[in-house]
mmCIF file of C-alpha atoms in Angstrom:
data_model
loop_
_atom_site.group_PDB
_atom_site.id
_atom_site.type_symbol
_atom_site.label_atom_id
_atom_site.label_comp_id
_atom_site.label_asym_id
_atom_site.label_seq_id
_atom_site.Cartn_x
_atom_site.Cartn_y
_atom_site.Cartn_z
ATOM 1 C CA UNK A 147 2.188 -34.801 96.754
ATOM 2 C CA UNK A 148 1.391 -32.395 93.918
ATOM 3 C CA UNK A 149 -2.234 -32.455 92.931
ATOM 4 C CA UNK A 150 -2.907 -32.943 89.245
ATOM 5 C CA UNK A 151 -4.697 -30.232 87.357
ATOM 6 C CA UNK A 152 -8.442 -30.836 87.241
ATOM 7 C CA UNK A 153 -9.443 -31.968 83.760
ATOM 8 C CA UNK A 154 -12.507 -30.885 81.770
ATOM 9 C CA UNK A 155 -15.648 -32.737 82.808
ATOM 10 C CA UNK A 156 -16.573 -33.424 79.173
ATOM 11 C CA UNK A 157 -13.475 -35.508 78.514
ATOM 12 C CA UNK A 158 -14.825 -38.863 79.691
ATOM 13 C CA UNK A 159 -12.052 -41.010 78.205
ATOM 14 C CA UNK A 160 -9.334 -38.928 79.815
ATOM 15 C CA UNK A 161 -11.178 -39.003 83.126
ATOM 16 C CA UNK A 162 -11.361 -42.790 83.071
ATOM 17 C CA UNK A 163 -7.714 -43.037 82.038
ATOM 18 C CA UNK A 164 -6.635 -40.720 84.828
ATOM 19 C CA UNK A 165 -8.611 -42.652 87.420
ATOM 20 C CA UNK A 166 -7.286 -46.031 86.316
ATOM 21 C CA UNK A 167 -3.713 -44.748 86.390
ATOM 22 C CA UNK A 168 -4.251 -43.083 89.757
ATOM 23 C CA UNK A 169 -5.557 -46.324 91.265
ATOM 24 C CA UNK A 170 -2.297 -48.025 90.299
ATOM 25 C CA UNK A 171 -0.158 -45.206 91.658
ATOM 26 C CA UNK A 172 -1.913 -45.158 95.032
ATOM 27 C CA UNK A 173 -1.890 -48.950 95.304
ATOM 28 C CA UNK A 174 1.812 -49.190 94.503
ATOM 29 C CA UNK A 175 2.697 -46.432 96.947
ATOM 30 C CA UNK A 176 0.354 -47.064 99.879
ATOM 31 C CA UNK A 177 -0.981 -50.590 99.490
ATOM 32 C CA UNK A 178 -4.488 -51.948 99.722
ATOM 33 C CA UNK A 179 -5.175 -50.704 103.224
ATOM 34 C CA UNK A 180 -4.086 -47.223 102.235
ATOM 35 C CA UNK A 181 -6.333 -47.123 99.172
ATOM 36 C CA UNK A 182 -9.199 -44.638 99.507
ATOM 37 C CA UNK A 183 -11.508 -42.820 97.149
ATOM 38 C CA UNK A 184 -10.149 -39.492 98.318
ATOM 39 C CA UNK A 185 -6.539 -40.414 97.584
ATOM 40 C CA UNK A 186 -7.326 -41.822 94.144
ATOM 41 C CA UNK A 187 -9.358 -38.790 93.112
ATOM 42 C CA UNK A 188 -6.677 -36.422 94.397
ATOM 43 C CA UNK A 189 -4.029 -38.352 92.462
ATOM 44 C CA UNK A 190 -6.144 -38.229 89.308
ATOM 45 C CA UNK A 191 -7.177 -34.611 89.744
ATOM 46 C CA UNK A 192 -10.890 -35.331 89.415
ATOM 47 C CA UNK A 193 -13.929 -34.846 91.556
ATOM 48 C CA UNK A 194 -15.080 -37.787 93.637
ATOM 49 C CA UNK A 195 -18.465 -37.926 91.942
ATOM 50 C CA UNK A 196 -16.732 -38.763 88.645
ATOM 51 C CA UNK A 197 -15.345 -41.939 90.205
ATOM 52 C CA UNK A 198 -18.920 -43.070 90.782
ATOM 53 C CA UNK A 199 -20.122 -41.806 87.433
ATOM 54 C CA UNK A 200 -17.582 -43.863 85.486
ATOM 55 C CA UNK A 201 -16.838 -46.829 87.789
ATOM 56 C CA UNK A 202 -19.516 -46.887 90.534
ATOM 57 C CA UNK A 203 -16.839 -46.772 93.217
ATOM 58 C CA UNK A 204 -13.416 -48.195 94.015
ATOM 59 C CA UNK A 205 -14.240 -51.827 93.283
ATOM 60 C CA UNK A 206 -15.397 -50.968 89.795
ATOM 61 C CA UNK A 207 -12.284 -48.882 89.249
ATOM 62 C CA UNK A 208 -10.042 -51.724 90.409
ATOM 63 C CA UNK A 209 -11.854 -54.135 88.080
ATOM 64 C CA UNK A 210 -10.886 -51.811 85.214
ATOM 65 C CA UNK A 211 -7.343 -51.410 86.500
ATOM 66 C CA UNK A 212 -6.695 -55.139 86.811
ATOM 67 C CA UNK A 213 -7.236 -55.630 83.045
ATOM 68 C CA UNK A 214 -5.180 -52.589 82.084
ATOM 69 C CA UNK A 215 -2.119 -53.653 80.041
ATOM 70 C CA UNK A 216 -0.121 -51.141 82.060
ATOM 71 C CA UNK A 217 -0.738 -53.375 85.076
ATOM 72 C CA UNK A 218 -0.984 -56.895 83.721
ATOM 73 C CA UNK A 219 0.449 -58.379 80.509
ATOM 74 C CA UNK A 220 -2.111 -59.479 77.952
ATOM 75 C CA UNK A 221 -1.950 -62.774 76.119
ATOM 76 C CA UNK A 222 -1.368 -60.796 72.913
ATOM 77 C CA UNK A 223 1.746 -59.250 74.445
ATOM 78 C CA UNK A 224 3.057 -62.637 75.570
ATOM 79 C CA UNK A 225 2.300 -64.383 72.276
ATOM 80 C CA UNK A 226 3.916 -61.501 70.348
ATOM 81 C CA UNK A 227 2.788 -62.768 66.968
ATOM 82 C CA UNK A 228 4.421 -66.198 67.414
ATOM 83 C CA UNK A 229 1.210 -68.217 67.154
ATOM 84 C CA UNK A 230 2.449 -70.843 64.719
ATOM 85 C CA UNK A 231 5.804 -71.287 66.431
ATOM 86 C CA UNK A 232 4.087 -71.738 69.797
ATOM 87 C CA UNK A 233 1.700 -74.353 68.403
ATOM 88 C CA UNK A 234 4.682 -76.454 67.313
ATOM 89 C CA UNK A 235 6.180 -76.567 70.801
ATOM 90 C CA UNK A 236 5.769 -79.648 73.006
ATOM 91 C CA UNK A 237 4.022 -79.057 76.351
ATOM 92 C CA UNK A 238 7.174 -78.655 78.424
ATOM 93 C CA UNK A 239 8.625 -76.081 76.052
ATOM 94 C CA UNK A 240 5.373 -74.137 75.782
ATOM 95 C CA UNK A 241 5.000 -73.957 79.555
ATOM 96 C CA UNK A 242 8.575 -72.772 79.939
ATOM 97 C CA UNK A 243 8.109 -70.198 77.196
ATOM 98 C CA UNK A 244 5.059 -68.797 78.941
ATOM 99 C CA UNK A 245 6.848 -68.288 82.240
ATOM 100 C CA UNK A 246 9.925 -66.784 80.612
ATOM 101 C CA UNK A 247 7.826 -64.274 78.687
ATOM 102 C CA UNK A 248 5.636 -63.619 81.695
ATOM 103 C CA UNK A 249 8.648 -62.972 83.916
ATOM 104 C CA UNK A 250 10.104 -60.507 81.415
ATOM 105 C CA UNK A 251 6.756 -58.754 81.117
ATOM 106 C CA UNK A 252 6.230 -58.149 84.824
ATOM 107 C CA UNK A 253 9.867 -57.106 85.270
ATOM 108 C CA UNK A 254 9.056 -54.278 82.868
ATOM 109 C CA UNK A 255 6.253 -53.184 85.209
ATOM 110 C CA UNK A 256 7.790 -51.949 88.490
ATOM 111 C CA UNK A 257 4.434 -50.613 89.677
ATOM 112 C CA UNK A 258 2.942 -54.081 89.214
ATOM 113 C CA UNK A 259 5.737 -55.604 91.275
ATOM 114 C CA UNK A 260 5.103 -53.128 94.075
ATOM 115 C CA UNK A 261 1.408 -54.044 94.060
ATOM 116 C CA UNK A 262 2.252 -57.760 94.118
ATOM 117 C CA UNK A 263 4.426 -57.062 97.141
ATOM 118 C CA UNK A 264 1.490 -55.437 98.943
ATOM 119 C CA UNK A 265 -0.696 -58.438 98.024
ATOM 120 C CA UNK A 266 1.619 -60.671 99.997
ATOM 121 C CA UNK A 267 1.178 -58.564 103.126
ATOM 122 C CA UNK A 268 -2.381 -57.270 103.037
ATOM 123 C CA UNK A 269 -5.698 -58.973 102.429
ATOM 124 C CA UNK A 270 -9.046 -57.267 102.003
ATOM 125 C CA UNK A 271 -11.872 -56.912 99.493
ATOM 126 C CA UNK A 272 -9.679 -54.900 97.150
ATOM 127 C CA UNK A 273 -6.984 -57.579 96.883
ATOM 128 C CA UNK A 274 -9.644 -60.063 95.848
ATOM 129 C CA UNK A 275 -10.850 -57.732 93.088
ATOM 130 C CA UNK A 276 -7.318 -57.305 91.732
ATOM 131 C CA UNK A 277 -6.617 -61.051 91.742
ATOM 132 C CA UNK A 278 -9.783 -62.109 89.917
ATOM 133 C CA UNK A 279 -9.271 -63.422 86.408
ATOM 134 C CA UNK A 280 -5.482 -63.190 86.516
ATOM 135 C CA UNK A 281 -5.017 -66.814 85.532
ATOM 136 C CA UNK A 282 -6.992 -66.216 82.325
ATOM 137 C CA UNK A 283 -3.847 -64.934 80.591
ATOM 138 C CA UNK A 284 -2.021 -68.193 81.270
ATOM 139 C CA UNK A 285 -4.993 -70.327 80.243
ATOM 140 C CA UNK A 286 -5.343 -68.472 76.943
ATOM 141 C CA UNK A 287 -1.618 -68.852 76.291
ATOM 142 C CA UNK A 288 -1.785 -72.587 77.032
ATOM 143 C CA UNK A 289 -4.502 -72.997 74.404
ATOM 144 C CA UNK A 290 -1.637 -73.136 71.910
ATOM 145 C CA UNK A 291 -0.658 -76.509 73.403
ATOM 146 C CA UNK A 292 -1.376 -79.311 70.940
ATOM 147 C CA UNK A 293 -0.556 -82.315 73.144
ATOM 148 C CA UNK A 294 -1.631 -82.998 76.691
ATOM 149 C CA UNK A 295 1.063 -83.031 79.400
ATOM 150 C CA UNK A 296 1.685 -86.325 81.216
ATOM 151 C CA UNK A 297 -1.259 -87.344 83.388
ATOM 152 C CA UNK A 298 0.933 -88.363 86.329
ATOM 153 C CA UNK A 299 2.149 -84.786 86.850
ATOM 154 C CA UNK A 300 0.182 -82.510 89.188
ATOM 155 C CA UNK A 301 0.274 -79.616 86.764
ATOM 156 C CA UNK A 302 -1.582 -77.189 89.031
ATOM 157 C CA UNK A 303 1.011 -77.589 91.768
ATOM 158 C CA UNK A 304 3.887 -77.338 89.303
ATOM 159 C CA UNK A 305 2.500 -74.112 87.825
ATOM 160 C CA UNK A 306 1.858 -72.669 91.293
ATOM 161 C CA UNK A 307 5.421 -73.414 92.394
ATOM 162 C CA UNK A 308 7.010 -71.815 89.333
ATOM 163 C CA UNK A 309 4.650 -68.832 89.436
ATOM 164 C CA UNK A 310 5.417 -68.352 93.125
ATOM 165 C CA UNK A 311 9.151 -68.414 92.455
ATOM 166 C CA UNK A 312 8.801 -65.940 89.592
ATOM 167 C CA UNK A 313 6.744 -63.580 91.722
ATOM 168 C CA UNK A 314 9.110 -63.805 94.658
ATOM 169 C CA UNK A 315 12.250 -63.111 92.638
ATOM 170 C CA UNK A 316 10.761 -60.284 90.613
ATOM 171 C CA UNK A 317 9.262 -58.603 93.676
ATOM 172 C CA UNK A 318 12.500 -59.120 95.597
ATOM 173 C CA UNK A 319 14.359 -57.317 92.818
ATOM 174 C CA UNK A 320 12.513 -54.136 93.842
ATOM 175 C CA UNK A 321 13.959 -54.136 97.358
ATOM 176 C CA UNK A 322 17.239 -56.046 97.194
ATOM 177 C CA UNK A 323 20.104 -56.670 94.838
ATOM 178 C CA UNK A 324 21.011 -60.260 95.675
ATOM 179 C CA UNK A 325 19.196 -63.451 96.569
ATOM 180 C CA UNK A 326 20.633 -66.946 96.800
ATOM 181 C CA UNK A 327 23.692 -66.066 94.758
ATOM 182 C CA UNK A 328 21.669 -64.301 92.064
ATOM 183 C CA UNK A 329 22.367 -60.701 91.192
ATOM 184 C CA UNK A 330 18.862 -59.434 90.562
ATOM 185 C CA UNK A 331 20.254 -56.383 88.753
ATOM 186 C CA UNK A 332 22.102 -58.479 86.180
ATOM 187 C CA UNK A 333 20.427 -59.606 82.946
ATOM 188 C CA UNK A 334 22.757 -62.606 82.725
ATOM 189 C CA UNK A 335 21.474 -63.886 86.058
ATOM 190 C CA UNK A 336 17.874 -63.532 84.891
ATOM 191 C CA UNK A 337 18.895 -65.674 81.901
ATOM 192 C CA UNK A 338 20.071 -68.259 84.430
ATOM 193 C CA UNK A 339 16.590 -68.188 85.959
ATOM 194 C CA UNK A 340 15.060 -68.711 82.513
ATOM 195 C CA UNK A 341 17.311 -71.715 81.879
ATOM 196 C CA UNK A 342 16.280 -73.162 85.245
ATOM 197 C CA UNK A 343 12.610 -72.738 84.301
ATOM 198 C CA UNK A 344 13.263 -74.613 81.069
ATOM 199 C CA UNK A 345 15.002 -77.389 83.025
ATOM 200 C CA UNK A 346 12.161 -77.710 85.533
ATOM 201 C CA UNK A 347 9.509 -78.158 82.861
ATOM 202 C CA UNK A 348 11.658 -80.402 80.696
ATOM 203 C CA UNK A 349 12.351 -82.738 83.614
ATOM 204 C CA UNK A 350 8.711 -82.681 84.735
ATOM 205 C CA UNK A 351 6.803 -82.836 81.459
ATOM 206 C CA UNK A 352 9.012 -84.036 78.620
ATOM 207 C CA UNK A 353 8.117 -87.506 77.418
ATOM 208 C CA UNK A 354 10.993 -89.959 77.380
#
Protein backbone atom coordinates (compact mmCIF):
# COMPACT_ATOMS: atom_id res chain seq x y z
CA UNK A 1 0.00 0.00 0.00
CA UNK A 2 1.33 3.43 -0.95
CA UNK A 3 1.25 5.87 1.91
CA UNK A 4 -0.42 9.18 1.17
CA UNK A 5 1.61 12.33 1.41
CA UNK A 6 1.33 13.93 4.84
CA UNK A 7 -0.84 17.03 4.63
CA UNK A 8 -0.25 20.39 6.33
CA UNK A 9 -1.35 20.39 9.96
CA UNK A 10 -3.17 23.71 9.52
CA UNK A 11 -5.61 22.32 6.98
CA UNK A 12 -8.22 21.00 9.41
CA UNK A 13 -10.98 20.44 6.85
CA UNK A 14 -8.72 18.43 4.58
CA UNK A 15 -7.48 16.41 7.54
CA UNK A 16 -11.02 15.50 8.54
CA UNK A 17 -11.93 14.69 4.95
CA UNK A 18 -8.89 12.47 4.55
CA UNK A 19 -9.62 10.61 7.77
CA UNK A 20 -13.28 10.03 6.93
CA UNK A 21 -12.37 8.73 3.48
CA UNK A 22 -9.60 6.55 4.89
CA UNK A 23 -11.99 4.96 7.39
CA UNK A 24 -14.20 3.87 4.50
CA UNK A 25 -11.28 2.53 2.48
CA UNK A 26 -9.91 0.45 5.35
CA UNK A 27 -13.36 -0.84 6.31
CA UNK A 28 -14.19 -1.87 2.75
CA UNK A 29 -10.84 -3.59 2.29
CA UNK A 30 -10.21 -5.22 5.67
CA UNK A 31 -13.52 -5.26 7.51
CA UNK A 32 -14.40 -4.27 11.04
CA UNK A 33 -11.96 -6.60 12.74
CA UNK A 34 -9.15 -5.29 10.58
CA UNK A 35 -9.92 -1.65 11.36
CA UNK A 36 -7.24 0.02 13.48
CA UNK A 37 -6.15 3.56 14.20
CA UNK A 38 -2.76 2.87 12.68
CA UNK A 39 -4.19 1.64 9.39
CA UNK A 40 -6.63 4.53 9.06
CA UNK A 41 -3.98 7.15 9.78
CA UNK A 42 -1.56 5.51 7.35
CA UNK A 43 -4.26 5.45 4.67
CA UNK A 44 -5.05 9.11 5.29
CA UNK A 45 -1.43 10.20 5.56
CA UNK A 46 -1.90 11.93 8.90
CA UNK A 47 -0.43 11.59 12.34
CA UNK A 48 -2.36 9.52 14.85
CA UNK A 49 -2.78 12.44 17.24
CA UNK A 50 -4.86 14.25 14.59
CA UNK A 51 -7.40 11.43 14.69
CA UNK A 52 -7.95 12.21 18.37
CA UNK A 53 -7.82 15.95 17.84
CA UNK A 54 -10.64 15.91 15.28
CA UNK A 55 -12.68 12.81 16.20
CA UNK A 56 -11.54 11.64 19.67
CA UNK A 57 -10.74 8.20 18.31
CA UNK A 58 -12.09 5.60 15.90
CA UNK A 59 -15.67 5.59 17.18
CA UNK A 60 -15.97 9.32 16.65
CA UNK A 61 -14.49 8.97 13.18
CA UNK A 62 -16.93 6.20 12.29
CA UNK A 63 -19.83 8.33 13.54
CA UNK A 64 -18.74 10.98 11.03
CA UNK A 65 -18.23 8.42 8.28
CA UNK A 66 -21.66 6.84 8.68
CA UNK A 67 -23.38 10.16 7.80
CA UNK A 68 -21.05 10.90 4.89
CA UNK A 69 -23.02 10.98 1.61
CA UNK A 70 -20.15 9.06 0.04
CA UNK A 71 -21.14 6.15 2.29
CA UNK A 72 -24.87 6.45 2.78
CA UNK A 73 -27.50 8.14 0.59
CA UNK A 74 -29.19 11.16 2.12
CA UNK A 75 -32.92 11.74 2.01
CA UNK A 76 -32.23 14.76 -0.22
CA UNK A 77 -30.53 12.49 -2.75
CA UNK A 78 -33.42 10.02 -2.70
CA UNK A 79 -36.12 12.68 -2.91
CA UNK A 80 -34.24 14.40 -5.77
CA UNK A 81 -36.50 17.44 -5.80
CA UNK A 82 -39.69 15.39 -6.29
CA UNK A 83 -41.38 16.48 -3.07
CA UNK A 84 -44.79 17.28 -4.53
CA UNK A 85 -44.90 14.21 -6.75
CA UNK A 86 -44.01 11.98 -3.79
CA UNK A 87 -46.72 13.51 -1.61
CA UNK A 88 -49.33 12.54 -4.22
CA UNK A 89 -48.35 8.87 -4.16
CA UNK A 90 -50.43 6.33 -2.22
CA UNK A 91 -48.56 4.41 0.51
CA UNK A 92 -47.75 1.35 -1.58
CA UNK A 93 -46.29 3.44 -4.39
CA UNK A 94 -44.29 5.65 -2.05
CA UNK A 95 -42.78 2.65 -0.28
CA UNK A 96 -41.85 1.06 -3.58
CA UNK A 97 -40.36 4.31 -4.83
CA UNK A 98 -38.18 4.56 -1.75
CA UNK A 99 -36.71 1.10 -2.17
CA UNK A 100 -36.14 1.53 -5.89
CA UNK A 101 -34.28 4.79 -5.35
CA UNK A 102 -32.44 3.38 -2.37
CA UNK A 103 -31.33 0.33 -4.34
CA UNK A 104 -30.02 2.49 -7.18
CA UNK A 105 -28.19 4.71 -4.71
CA UNK A 106 -26.29 1.95 -2.93
CA UNK A 107 -25.48 0.24 -6.23
CA UNK A 108 -23.60 3.43 -7.10
CA UNK A 109 -21.53 2.98 -3.94
CA UNK A 110 -19.37 -0.16 -4.30
CA UNK A 111 -17.42 0.69 -1.15
CA UNK A 112 -20.69 0.79 0.79
CA UNK A 113 -21.64 -2.63 -0.55
CA UNK A 114 -18.30 -4.05 0.55
CA UNK A 115 -18.84 -2.64 4.05
CA UNK A 116 -22.36 -4.09 4.17
CA UNK A 117 -20.85 -7.44 3.25
CA UNK A 118 -18.45 -7.22 6.20
CA UNK A 119 -21.38 -6.29 8.48
CA UNK A 120 -22.98 -9.62 7.70
CA UNK A 121 -19.89 -11.51 8.84
CA UNK A 122 -18.40 -9.49 11.68
CA UNK A 123 -19.92 -7.97 14.79
CA UNK A 124 -18.18 -5.65 17.21
CA UNK A 125 -18.47 -2.15 18.67
CA UNK A 126 -17.59 -0.58 15.33
CA UNK A 127 -20.42 -2.28 13.44
CA UNK A 128 -22.87 -0.90 15.97
CA UNK A 129 -21.54 2.63 15.43
CA UNK A 130 -21.92 2.33 11.66
CA UNK A 131 -25.48 0.98 11.89
CA UNK A 132 -26.82 3.65 14.24
CA UNK A 133 -29.31 6.06 12.71
CA UNK A 134 -29.39 4.34 9.33
CA UNK A 135 -33.16 3.98 9.35
CA UNK A 136 -33.54 7.75 9.72
CA UNK A 137 -33.22 8.18 5.95
CA UNK A 138 -36.18 5.90 5.33
CA UNK A 139 -38.27 7.51 8.07
CA UNK A 140 -37.66 10.99 6.66
CA UNK A 141 -38.56 9.78 3.17
CA UNK A 142 -41.78 8.20 4.47
CA UNK A 143 -42.83 11.53 5.95
CA UNK A 144 -44.08 12.34 2.45
CA UNK A 145 -46.80 9.71 2.94
CA UNK A 146 -50.21 11.36 3.26
CA UNK A 147 -52.32 8.29 4.08
CA UNK A 148 -51.63 5.56 6.58
CA UNK A 149 -50.96 2.04 5.25
CA UNK A 150 -53.46 -0.69 6.16
CA UNK A 151 -53.40 -1.51 9.87
CA UNK A 152 -53.52 -5.27 9.30
CA UNK A 153 -50.11 -5.27 7.60
CA UNK A 154 -47.00 -5.77 9.75
CA UNK A 155 -45.15 -2.95 8.05
CA UNK A 156 -41.93 -3.38 10.04
CA UNK A 157 -41.58 -6.98 8.89
CA UNK A 158 -42.46 -6.09 5.31
CA UNK A 159 -39.83 -3.33 5.23
CA UNK A 160 -37.23 -5.60 6.83
CA UNK A 161 -37.85 -8.33 4.25
CA UNK A 162 -37.56 -5.99 1.27
CA UNK A 163 -34.53 -4.21 2.73
CA UNK A 164 -32.87 -7.56 3.38
CA UNK A 165 -33.49 -8.67 -0.19
CA UNK A 166 -32.14 -5.39 -1.57
CA UNK A 167 -29.02 -5.65 0.56
CA UNK A 168 -28.42 -9.26 -0.35
CA UNK A 169 -28.75 -8.75 -4.10
CA UNK A 170 -26.68 -5.58 -4.21
CA UNK A 171 -23.91 -7.06 -2.06
CA UNK A 172 -24.01 -10.28 -4.08
CA UNK A 173 -23.46 -8.25 -7.23
CA UNK A 174 -19.97 -7.43 -5.92
CA UNK A 175 -18.88 -11.07 -5.83
CA UNK A 176 -21.00 -12.91 -8.38
CA UNK A 177 -22.66 -12.35 -11.71
CA UNK A 178 -25.80 -14.45 -11.37
CA UNK A 179 -28.31 -15.28 -8.67
CA UNK A 180 -31.62 -17.08 -9.06
CA UNK A 181 -31.77 -16.46 -12.79
CA UNK A 182 -30.88 -12.78 -12.44
CA UNK A 183 -27.88 -11.36 -14.23
CA UNK A 184 -26.61 -8.91 -11.65
CA UNK A 185 -24.51 -7.15 -14.29
CA UNK A 186 -27.52 -6.36 -16.47
CA UNK A 187 -29.55 -3.17 -15.98
CA UNK A 188 -32.63 -4.84 -17.46
CA UNK A 189 -32.56 -7.46 -14.72
CA UNK A 190 -32.32 -4.77 -12.05
CA UNK A 191 -35.44 -3.26 -13.64
CA UNK A 192 -37.08 -6.65 -13.10
CA UNK A 193 -36.18 -6.38 -9.42
CA UNK A 194 -37.73 -2.91 -9.29
CA UNK A 195 -40.95 -4.20 -10.85
CA UNK A 196 -41.05 -7.00 -8.28
CA UNK A 197 -40.66 -4.45 -5.48
CA UNK A 198 -43.59 -2.50 -6.90
CA UNK A 199 -45.65 -5.70 -7.05
CA UNK A 200 -44.83 -6.67 -3.46
CA UNK A 201 -45.95 -3.33 -2.04
CA UNK A 202 -48.98 -3.06 -4.29
CA UNK A 203 -50.21 -6.49 -3.23
CA UNK A 204 -49.45 -5.82 0.44
CA UNK A 205 -50.57 -2.22 0.89
CA UNK A 206 -52.86 -1.11 -1.91
CA UNK A 207 -56.44 -0.64 -0.79
CA UNK A 208 -59.00 -2.56 -2.81
